[in-house]
Amino acid sequence: MARSKDLSRALSRVLQGEARFDAFTRGRYATDASIYQIMPAGVVLPRSAEDITATLQVAAEYGVPVIMRGGGTSQNGQPIGSGLVIDCSRHFNRVLDYDAQAGIVTVEPGRVLERLNTHVKGDGWFFPVEPSTATRCTIGGMAGNNSCGARSLRYGTMRDNVLAMRALLHDGETFAFSLIGNDATGVAGSSRVEHIAARMLQLAHDNRDEIEARYPKVQRRVGGYNLDALVTDRPNLAHLLVGSEGTLAATTSVTLKLSRLPKHRLMGVCHFPSFRAAMETTQHIVALDPVAVELVDNNVLVLGADIPLFRTTLADITRGKPNCLLLTEFAGDDLDALKRDLKRLDACMADHGYPDAVVEVVEPSRQKSVWEVREACLNIMMSMKGDAKPISFIEDCAVPLEHLADYTDAVTEVFSKHGTRGTWYAHASVGCLHVRPILNMKEGSDVRRMRAIAEETSELVRRYKGSYSGEHGDGISRSEFVEPLFGGTLTRAFEAVKDGFDPENRLNPGKIVRAPKFDDRSLFRFKPDYAVTAPAETALDWSDWGGFGAAVEMCNNNGTCRKLAGGAMCPSYRVTKEEQHLTRGRANSLRLAISGQLGPEAFTSPDMKRTMDLCVSCKACRRECPTGVDMAKLKVEFLHHYHARHGLPLRERLIAELPQYAKLASTVAPLLNLRNKMPLLAQLAERVLGLSARRSLPEWRRPWSETGAPASVSEVLGDGLDVVLFGDTFNRAFERENLEAAERVLRAAGYRLHRVASPDGGRPPCCGRTWLASGQTDQARREARRTLDALAPFAEAGARIVGLEPSCLLTFRDEFQSLVPSQAAKTLARQAVLLEELLAVDLPLGRVKLRLKDHGGQVAHLHGHCHQKSFGAMPAVETVLRSVPGLDVRVIESSCCGMAGAFGYRADTLDVSLAMAELSLLPALRKAGPTDLLVADGTSCRHQIHDGIGRDAVHVARILDDALMP
């Protein structure tokens, strides 16, 4: 502790950025996407190269190692260690220089690949090394790892596309490496650096014969150090740093060679009846000169079909029941030539016994969806429930294509011998298939099996003259195997490389050379003494997950939640760029807390509360996290225990109990609404309740009342036309015109509306959402039972329960089954639909009809509620809106609006709420014409839009109502 305080004080004096030493922050940086976990001494968030220099100098003074980190997506434990972790991704991520004519760009190491490609796309360039983690991996991490990507067949590896690197030695001395040739020395730095460079060149020359004999002759070879790059006619010294995993120097900038974007891409999805058939055919497909040939195996096809995000795409590209697929992409500027390539692919498949086995995917939008499935292969497989998971340690061995079928058969036999099976996917084109045996890292017996599988697989790789590390580097998982595969002479040369740059072993020690045993359980995420100790009892039913702990452990740290564009996850991270405010960061904190690794009371501590505070419960992770982490549901469980320990604040209680006093509040609406008209009242409410005076509050009004007498279940005919319109508290109390419009639309369509009263004669049925938002699960459970008593009999009789507010209606499909697990809850979940979902199914079937007026080309800008996106309801919304004649529907690609229930009203989160809205939603709506319609189904979304741009958005029900023919 004293050492941490000394380090903290020393760094605070010299940094522009930050240094953090609290347990929660350190815990969030203790893991990557591997099986390992090492608690760092501290975390540095640099703002400049000078900050990294200062960190290295302070670390040297205190004898502390330094580990450079990008997106933290490595699968072998590269960016973790017991020293100071330097996270470049938050601030140190600028484009430093860009030559749009020459196609050369220089960036800081924290630059995310996708953001770089967005930056250069307008000039017709892209950086062609595109790993599946492109939305969150950083250029520095890619250089450190010598990343490859799906299209390396055409564009090569990171090493082939790096022109120069600027870096720091272990004590902070700066230097730069580049190409040697003509008058260029390839070195910019002191005589000391020149001496290091000369020594490296001599070392490579002295080991030329051994390099020729021992380095694998495959494109995918990233093990050891790249001494082979220095025995060419014109060596580039920067290529020695590429793939060095931060063990030689700390990178401060990377200069890259860009490639021209092809005008067209076409894909052929090749179907195979067996895995071996695909492996045998790969070399013949590669002979057609595609850009990529990527495997999607049977595990992905089966598991992906159960994941809503991928189900539709897989159904679109598969015919019948293939065992596996090879996604084959052709790219270029001549579209006719590419179409001929697809025909040649079809002929090739037929020649090898698989006629009519290619599905052509030519539309860019379809191709994008297919690539999203491919990029999520690993995470789809990691979505397996339970402790046994596909484990990365022989992840990316690469063999020559002529041996691929025999090699994969032999590895499969190794798995079978040790009582497990493997999952395969990825780069068939270059013989680098990612394979993961399914093992439980909590079990010592499975750890022993892992050792045996690793040793036998490394022997197979040697036999087939391949590379044990083909793409993802050495890290902890493979460094132990460097010497068996490269031999003693080259291993001593690698040690000399390390010692030449870093004689005191300060930079990322234990990687590539002098490594620990890869199966040392003291380095594991699940150490031998790992156990979930809190909470003693859960408030929700987690049986479908294998328990609360298993639900938390579903996060494998792949970092998909770090993406900054596309989809909705994770909105708070997109604003703050803080690991703390990320689904992964929250899951790691929860896991460490419930297993006692952050202290005995960590699970219900203020630190844990701060970690969860900016989670807006948007449920985007429920759909977009490929492993299925549901942070919104985890937050409900956490809040239940936190408030049980610390008490419930008045503000939380007031919001939670809104359904109980809504009717009474409406009777004194003019008095309550004075708060929005009198600034002093707003300021008083902020001081007392913490609700921001800068926000207007919803206006209380006379509430909606259903027409007609309460119905009897016997009146349900079961012919598909029976509906119950569920009036949620928000529309009922604040915007009754939405429910009135929905009634008119449903009747006009031909539905029979059944009014349902509460069985206890009290207030109307309620979803309990406001109680769930503050973790009051006991009250939410009582509310769920009341609502089930009212609605379940109608649902069981065949009536559909129709709602307008997504966050309320979709609670029936989600949390109700965790609050009150029962057949009644399942039936209600099955019968509960949003208005648009109901119409999107019934209108095409002709079950009902709507006569709608023509809107004459009027534009409607549609913003989707987060829960609509999470539950796959947005296509229905678009379908129904597009059924209105003459309505030009334009969907806004946006994340959470930022309002998220009470989140946007709180004084302490108001700025974050507004920043979320400004990411994409409000800028898009400001471009709308004065007569354009703004459409949003969420009560909160409409309020955010009104406050943000001063215009009113409307519910789809009102669009349909206005369009009804007289």
PDB file of N, CA, C and O in Angstrom, residues 435-482:
ATOM      1  N   VAL A 435      -9.163 -22.794 -33.212  1.00  0.00           N
ATOM      2  CA  VAL A 435      -9.746 -23.988 -32.609  1.00  0.00           C
ATOM      3  C   VAL A 435      -9.673 -23.871 -31.095  1.00  0.00           C
ATOM      4  O   VAL A 435      -8.658 -23.452 -30.539  1.00  0.00           O
ATOM      5  N   ARG A 436     -10.763 -24.239 -30.446  1.00  0.00           N
ATOM      6  CA  ARG A 436     -10.826 -24.160 -28.993  1.00  0.00           C
ATOM      7  C   ARG A 436     -11.468 -25.418 -28.431  1.00  0.00           C
ATOM      8  O   ARG A 436     -12.645 -25.665 -28.682  1.00  0.00           O
ATOM      9  N   PRO A 437     -10.720 -26.199 -27.674  1.00  0.00           N
ATOM     10  CA  PRO A 437     -11.362 -27.326 -26.977  1.00  0.00           C
ATOM     11  C   PRO A 437     -12.218 -26.817 -25.833  1.00  0.00           C
ATOM     12  O   PRO A 437     -11.921 -25.779 -25.224  1.00  0.00           O
ATOM     13  N   ILE A 438     -13.279 -27.524 -25.551  1.00  0.00           N
ATOM     14  CA  ILE A 438     -14.215 -27.117 -24.502  1.00  0.00           C
ATOM     15  C   ILE A 438     -13.748 -27.702 -23.175  1.00  0.00           C
ATOM     16  O   ILE A 438     -13.738 -28.923 -22.980  1.00  0.00           O
ATOM     17  N   LEU A 439     -13.358 -26.816 -22.264  1.00  0.00           N
ATOM     18  CA  LEU A 439     -12.801 -27.213 -20.978  1.00  0.00           C
ATOM     19  C   LEU A 439     -13.329 -26.298 -19.881  1.00  0.00           C
ATOM     20  O   LEU A 439     -13.750 -25.180 -20.144  1.00  0.00           O
ATOM     21  N   ASN A 440     -13.255 -26.783 -18.644  1.00  0.00           N
ATOM     22  CA  ASN A 440     -13.672 -26.010 -17.477  1.00  0.00           C
ATOM     23  C   ASN A 440     -12.430 -25.603 -16.701  1.00  0.00           C
ATOM     24  O   ASN A 440     -11.795 -26.442 -16.052  1.00  0.00           O
ATOM     25  N   MET A 441     -12.087 -24.315 -16.754  1.00  0.00           N
ATOM     26  CA  MET A 441     -10.860 -23.847 -16.114  1.00  0.00           C
ATOM     27  C   MET A 441     -10.967 -23.752 -14.594  1.00  0.00           C
ATOM     28  O   MET A 441      -9.994 -23.381 -13.929  1.00  0.00           O
ATOM     29  N   LYS A 442     -12.109 -24.099 -14.052  1.00  0.00           N
ATOM     30  CA  LYS A 442     -12.237 -24.166 -12.596  1.00  0.00           C
ATOM     31  C   LYS A 442     -11.840 -25.538 -12.065  1.00  0.00           C
ATOM     32  O   LYS A 442     -11.707 -25.722 -10.851  1.00  0.00           O
ATOM     33  N   GLU A 443     -11.659 -26.504 -12.981  1.00  0.00           N
ATOM     34  CA  GLU A 443     -11.371 -27.886 -12.595  1.00  0.00           C
ATOM     35  C   GLU A 443      -9.912 -28.227 -12.866  1.00  0.00           C
ATOM     36  O   GLU A 443      -9.435 -28.076 -13.995  1.00  0.00           O
ATOM     37  N   GLY A 444      -9.221 -28.708 -11.839  1.00  0.00           N
ATOM     38  CA  GLY A 444      -7.828 -29.096 -12.000  1.00  0.00           C
ATOM     39  C   GLY A 444      -7.636 -30.181 -13.045  1.00  0.00           C
ATOM     40  O   GLY A 444      -6.642 -30.180 -13.784  1.00  0.00           O
ATOM     41  N   SER A 445      -8.584 -31.108 -13.153  1.00  0.00           N
ATOM     42  CA  SER A 445      -8.457 -32.183 -14.134  1.00  0.00           C
ATOM     43  C   SER A 445      -8.500 -31.639 -15.551  1.00  0.00           C
ATOM     44  O   SER A 445      -7.778 -32.117 -16.435  1.00  0.00           O
ATOM     45  N   ASP A 446      -9.323 -30.619 -15.790  1.00  0.00           N
ATOM     46  CA  ASP A 446      -9.386 -30.027 -17.124  1.00  0.00           C
ATOM     47  C   ASP A 446      -8.145 -29.193 -17.422  1.00  0.00           C
ATOM     48  O   ASP A 446      -7.719 -29.096 -18.581  1.00  0.00           O
ATOM     49  N   VAL A 447      -7.541 -28.604 -16.398  1.00  0.00           N
ATOM     50  CA  VAL A 447      -6.288 -27.884 -16.592  1.00  0.00           C
ATOM     51  C   VAL A 447      -5.194 -28.864 -17.015  1.00  0.00           C
ATOM     52  O   VAL A 447      -4.376 -28.572 -17.899  1.00  0.00           O
ATOM     53  N   ARG A 448      -5.193 -30.043 -16.411  1.00  0.00           N
ATOM     54  CA  ARG A 448      -4.214 -31.058 -16.809  1.00  0.00           C
ATOM     55  C   ARG A 448      -4.466 -31.522 -18.247  1.00  0.00           C
ATOM     56  O   ARG A 448      -3.522 -31.772 -19.007  1.00  0.00           O
ATOM     57  N   ARG A 449      -5.731 -31.646 -18.618  1.00  0.00           N
ATOM     58  CA  ARG A 449      -6.043 -32.010 -20.005  1.00  0.00           C
ATOM     59  C   ARG A 449      -5.582 -30.919 -20.965  1.00  0.00           C
ATOM     60  O   ARG A 449      -5.138 -31.202 -22.075  1.00  0.00           O
ATOM     61  N   MET A 450      -5.692 -29.670 -20.538  1.00  0.00           N
ATOM     62  CA  MET A 450      -5.232 -28.570 -21.363  1.00  0.00           C
ATOM     63  C   MET A 450      -3.741 -28.706 -21.649  1.00  0.00           C
ATOM     64  O   MET A 450      -3.294 -28.516 -22.799  1.00  0.00           O
ATOM     65  N   ARG A 451      -2.954 -29.037 -20.634  1.00  0.00           N
ATOM     66  CA  ARG A 451      -1.517 -29.239 -20.815  1.00  0.00           C
ATOM     67  C   ARG A 451      -1.242 -30.345 -21.825  1.00  0.00           C
ATOM     68  O   ARG A 451      -0.447 -30.185 -22.753  1.00  0.00           O
ATOM     69  N   ALA A 452      -1.933 -31.462 -21.683  1.00  0.00           N
ATOM     70  CA  ALA A 452      -1.702 -32.594 -22.587  1.00  0.00           C
ATOM     71  C   ALA A 452      -2.081 -32.234 -24.029  1.00  0.00           C
ATOM     72  O   ALA A 452      -1.348 -32.559 -24.975  1.00  0.00           O
ATOM     73  N   ILE A 453      -3.213 -31.551 -24.195  1.00  0.00           N
ATOM     74  CA  ILE A 453      -3.661 -31.159 -25.545  1.00  0.00           C
ATOM     75  C   ILE A 453      -2.664 -30.195 -26.167  1.00  0.00           C
ATOM     76  O   ILE A 453      -2.329 -30.307 -27.362  1.00  0.00           O
ATOM     77  N   ALA A 454      -2.147 -29.260 -25.381  1.00  0.00           N
ATOM     78  CA  ALA A 454      -1.185 -28.290 -25.904  1.00  0.00           C
ATOM     79  C   ALA A 454       0.080 -28.978 -26.379  1.00  0.00           C
ATOM     80  O   ALA A 454       0.606 -28.687 -27.468  1.00  0.00           O
ATOM     81  N   GLU A 455       0.605 -29.879 -25.582  1.00  0.00           N
ATOM     82  CA  GLU A 455       1.856 -30.546 -25.952  1.00  0.00           C
ATOM     83  C   GLU A 455       1.669 -31.423 -27.190  1.00  0.00           C
ATOM     84  O   GLU A 455       2.532 -31.453 -28.084  1.00  0.00           O
ATOM     85  N   GLU A 456       0.551 -32.132 -27.267  1.00  0.00           N
ATOM     86  CA  GLU A 456       0.321 -32.998 -28.425  1.00  0.00           C
ATOM     87  C   GLU A 456       0.039 -32.182 -29.682  1.00  0.00           C
ATOM     88  O   GLU A 456       0.455 -32.557 -30.789  1.00  0.00           O
ATOM     89  N   THR A 457      -0.628 -31.066 -29.541  1.00  0.00           N
ATOM     90  CA  THR A 457      -0.899 -30.218 -30.703  1.00  0.00           C
ATOM     91  C   THR A 457       0.375 -29.563 -31.205  1.00  0.00           C
ATOM     92  O   THR A 457       0.594 -29.458 -32.427  1.00  0.00           O
ATOM     93  N   SER A 458       1.237 -29.133 -30.304  1.00  0.00           N
ATOM     94  CA  SER A 458       2.499 -28.529 -30.738  1.00  0.00           C
ATOM     95  C   SER A 458       3.327 -29.545 -31.514  1.00  0.00           C
ATOM     96  O   SER A 458       4.028 -29.191 -32.475  1.00  0.00           O
ATOM     97  N   GLU A 459       3.240 -30.800 -31.119  1.00  0.00           N
ATOM     98  CA  GLU A 459       3.944 -31.858 -31.847  1.00  0.00           C
ATOM     99  C   GLU A 459       3.375 -32.022 -33.257  1.00  0.00           C
ATOM    100  O   GLU A 459       4.116 -32.191 -34.237  1.00  0.00           O
ATOM    101  N   LEU A 460       2.054 -31.934 -33.370  1.00  0.00           N
ATOM    102  CA  LEU A 460       1.417 -32.016 -34.687  1.00  0.00           C
ATOM    103  C   LEU A 460       1.834 -30.838 -35.574  1.00  0.00           C
ATOM    104  O   LEU A 460       2.084 -30.998 -36.768  1.00  0.00           O
ATOM    105  N   VAL A 461       1.897 -29.650 -34.981  1.00  0.00           N
ATOM    106  CA  VAL A 461       2.297 -28.468 -35.740  1.00  0.00           C
ATOM    107  C   VAL A 461       3.709 -28.645 -36.281  1.00  0.00           C
ATOM    108  O   VAL A 461       3.996 -28.312 -37.452  1.00  0.00           O
ATOM    109  N   ARG A 462       4.603 -29.181 -35.472  1.00  0.00           N
ATOM    110  CA  ARG A 462       5.968 -29.431 -35.939  1.00  0.00           C
ATOM    111  C   ARG A 462       5.970 -30.427 -37.094  1.00  0.00           C
ATOM    112  O   ARG A 462       6.662 -30.258 -38.095  1.00  0.00           O
ATOM    113  N   ARG A 463       5.153 -31.476 -36.928  1.00  0.00           N
ATOM    114  CA  ARG A 463       5.108 -32.530 -37.947  1.00  0.00           C
ATOM    115  C   ARG A 463       4.654 -31.968 -39.290  1.00  0.00           C
ATOM    116  O   ARG A 463       5.178 -32.349 -40.342  1.00  0.00           O
ATOM    117  N   TYR A 464       3.673 -31.065 -39.244  1.00  0.00           N
ATOM    118  CA  TYR A 464       3.130 -30.526 -40.488  1.00  0.00           C
ATOM    119  C   TYR A 464       3.800 -29.221 -40.919  1.00  0.00           C
ATOM    120  O   TYR A 464       3.306 -28.526 -41.800  1.00  0.00           O
ATOM    121  N   LYS A 465       4.948 -28.896 -40.264  1.00  0.00           N
ATOM    122  CA  LYS A 465       5.760 -27.733 -40.639  1.00  0.00           C
ATOM    123  C   LYS A 465       4.954 -26.431 -40.583  1.00  0.00           C
ATOM    124  O   LYS A 465       4.989 -25.597 -41.486  1.00  0.00           O
ATOM    125  N   GLY A 466       4.213 -26.302 -39.486  1.00  0.00           N
ATOM    126  CA  GLY A 466       3.385 -25.122 -39.316  1.00  0.00           C
ATOM    127  C   GLY A 466       3.889 -24.214 -38.215  1.00  0.00           C
ATOM    128  O   GLY A 466       5.012 -24.343 -37.726  1.00  0.00           O
ATOM    129  N   SER A 467       3.025 -23.273 -37.848  1.00  0.00           N
ATOM    130  CA  SER A 467       3.346 -22.294 -36.817  1.00  0.00           C
ATOM    131  C   SER A 467       2.400 -22.492 -35.636  1.00  0.00           C
ATOM    132  O   SER A 467       1.184 -22.583 -35.818  1.00  0.00           O
ATOM    133  N   TYR A 468       2.953 -22.551 -34.432  1.00  0.00           N
ATOM    134  CA  TYR A 468       2.125 -22.756 -33.244  1.00  0.00           C
ATOM    135  C   TYR A 468       1.362 -21.485 -32.881  1.00  0.00           C
ATOM    136  O   TYR A 468       0.314 -21.549 -32.255  1.00  0.00           O
ATOM    137  N   SER A 469       1.895 -20.330 -33.283  1.00  0.00           N
ATOM    138  CA  SER A 469       1.214 -19.067 -33.044  1.00  0.00           C
ATOM    139  C   SER A 469       1.051 -18.375 -34.387  1.00  0.00           C
ATOM    140  O   SER A 469       1.990 -17.800 -34.919  1.00  0.00           O
ATOM    141  N   GLY A 470      -0.152 -18.443 -34.955  1.00  0.00           N
ATOM    142  CA  GLY A 470      -0.358 -17.978 -36.311  1.00  0.00           C
ATOM    143  C   GLY A 470      -0.928 -16.581 -36.426  1.00  0.00           C
ATOM    144  O   GLY A 470      -0.880 -15.983 -37.495  1.00  0.00           O
ATOM    145  N   GLU A 471      -1.485 -16.048 -35.341  1.00  0.00           N
ATOM    146  CA  GLU A 471      -2.138 -14.737 -35.464  1.00  0.00           C
ATOM    147  C   GLU A 471      -2.197 -13.978 -34.153  1.00  0.00           C
ATOM    148  O   GLU A 471      -2.010 -12.767 -34.125  1.00  0.00           O
ATOM    149  N   HIS A 472      -2.449 -14.662 -33.062  1.00  0.00           N
ATOM    150  CA  HIS A 472      -2.758 -13.962 -31.818  1.00  0.00           C
ATOM    151  C   HIS A 472      -1.566 -13.800 -30.886  1.00  0.00           C
ATOM    152  O   HIS A 472      -1.717 -13.360 -29.758  1.00  0.00           O
ATOM    153  N   GLY A 473      -0.377 -14.148 -31.349  1.00  0.00           N
ATOM    154  CA  GLY A 473       0.818 -13.888 -30.575  1.00  0.00           C
ATOM    155  C   GLY A 473       1.104 -14.949 -29.527  1.00  0.00           C
ATOM    156  O   GLY A 473       0.416 -15.962 -29.412  1.00  0.00           O
ATOM    157  N   ASP A 474       2.147 -14.679 -28.734  1.00  0.00           N
ATOM    158  CA  ASP A 474       2.605 -15.651 -27.740  1.00  0.00           C
ATOM    159  C   ASP A 474       1.958 -15.428 -26.372  1.00  0.00           C
ATOM    160  O   ASP A 474       1.347 -16.326 -25.815  1.00  0.00           O
ATOM    161  N   GLY A 475       2.134 -14.226 -25.823  1.00  0.00           N
ATOM    162  CA  GLY A 475       1.561 -13.950 -24.511  1.00  0.00           C
ATOM    163  C   GLY A 475       1.979 -14.971 -23.478  1.00  0.00           C
ATOM    164  O   GLY A 475       3.098 -15.492 -23.494  1.00  0.00           O
ATOM    165  N   ILE A 476       1.073 -15.274 -22.575  1.00  0.00           N
ATOM    166  CA  ILE A 476       1.337 -16.292 -21.563  1.00  0.00           C
ATOM    167  C   ILE A 476       1.066 -17.679 -22.126  1.00  0.00           C
ATOM    168  O   ILE A 476       1.748 -18.640 -21.801  1.00  0.00           O
ATOM    169  N   SER A 477       0.070 -17.784 -23.009  1.00  0.00           N
ATOM    170  CA  SER A 477      -0.384 -19.092 -23.480  1.00  0.00           C
ATOM    171  C   SER A 477       0.666 -19.838 -24.282  1.00  0.00           C
ATOM    172  O   SER A 477       0.780 -21.053 -24.181  1.00  0.00           O
ATOM    173  N   ARG A 478       1.440 -19.122 -25.123  1.00  0.00           N
ATOM    174  CA  ARG A 478       2.311 -19.818 -26.073  1.00  0.00           C
ATOM    175  C   ARG A 478       3.796 -19.563 -25.884  1.00  0.00           C
ATOM    176  O   ARG A 478       4.623 -20.213 -26.530  1.00  0.00           O
ATOM    177  N   SER A 479       4.172 -18.607 -25.040  1.00  0.00           N
ATOM    178  CA  SER A 479       5.596 -18.299 -24.897  1.00  0.00           C
ATOM    179  C   SER A 479       6.393 -19.503 -24.411  1.00  0.00           C
ATOM    180  O   SER A 479       7.557 -19.688 -24.796  1.00  0.00           O
ATOM    181  N   GLU A 480       5.768 -20.313 -23.599  1.00  0.00           N
ATOM    182  CA  GLU A 480       6.445 -21.518 -23.106  1.00  0.00           C
ATOM    183  C   GLU A 480       6.844 -22.446 -24.258  1.00  0.00           C
ATOM    184  O   GLU A 480       7.785 -23.239 -24.139  1.00  0.00           O
ATOM    185  N   PHE A 481       6.133 -22.351 -25.385  1.00  0.00           N
ATOM    186  CA  PHE A 481       6.364 -23.265 -26.498  1.00  0.00           C
ATOM    187  C   PHE A 481       7.276 -22.676 -27.567  1.00  0.00           C
ATOM    188  O   PHE A 481       7.492 -23.300 -28.611  1.00  0.00           O
ATOM    189  N   VAL A 482       7.836 -21.492 -27.325  1.00  0.00           N
ATOM    190  CA  VAL A 482       8.743 -20.899 -28.294  1.00  0.00           C
ATOM    191  C   VAL A 482       9.965 -21.781 -28.499  1.00  0.00           C
ATOM    192  O   VAL A 482      10.354 -22.085 -29.640  1.00  0.00           O
TER     193      VAL A 482
END
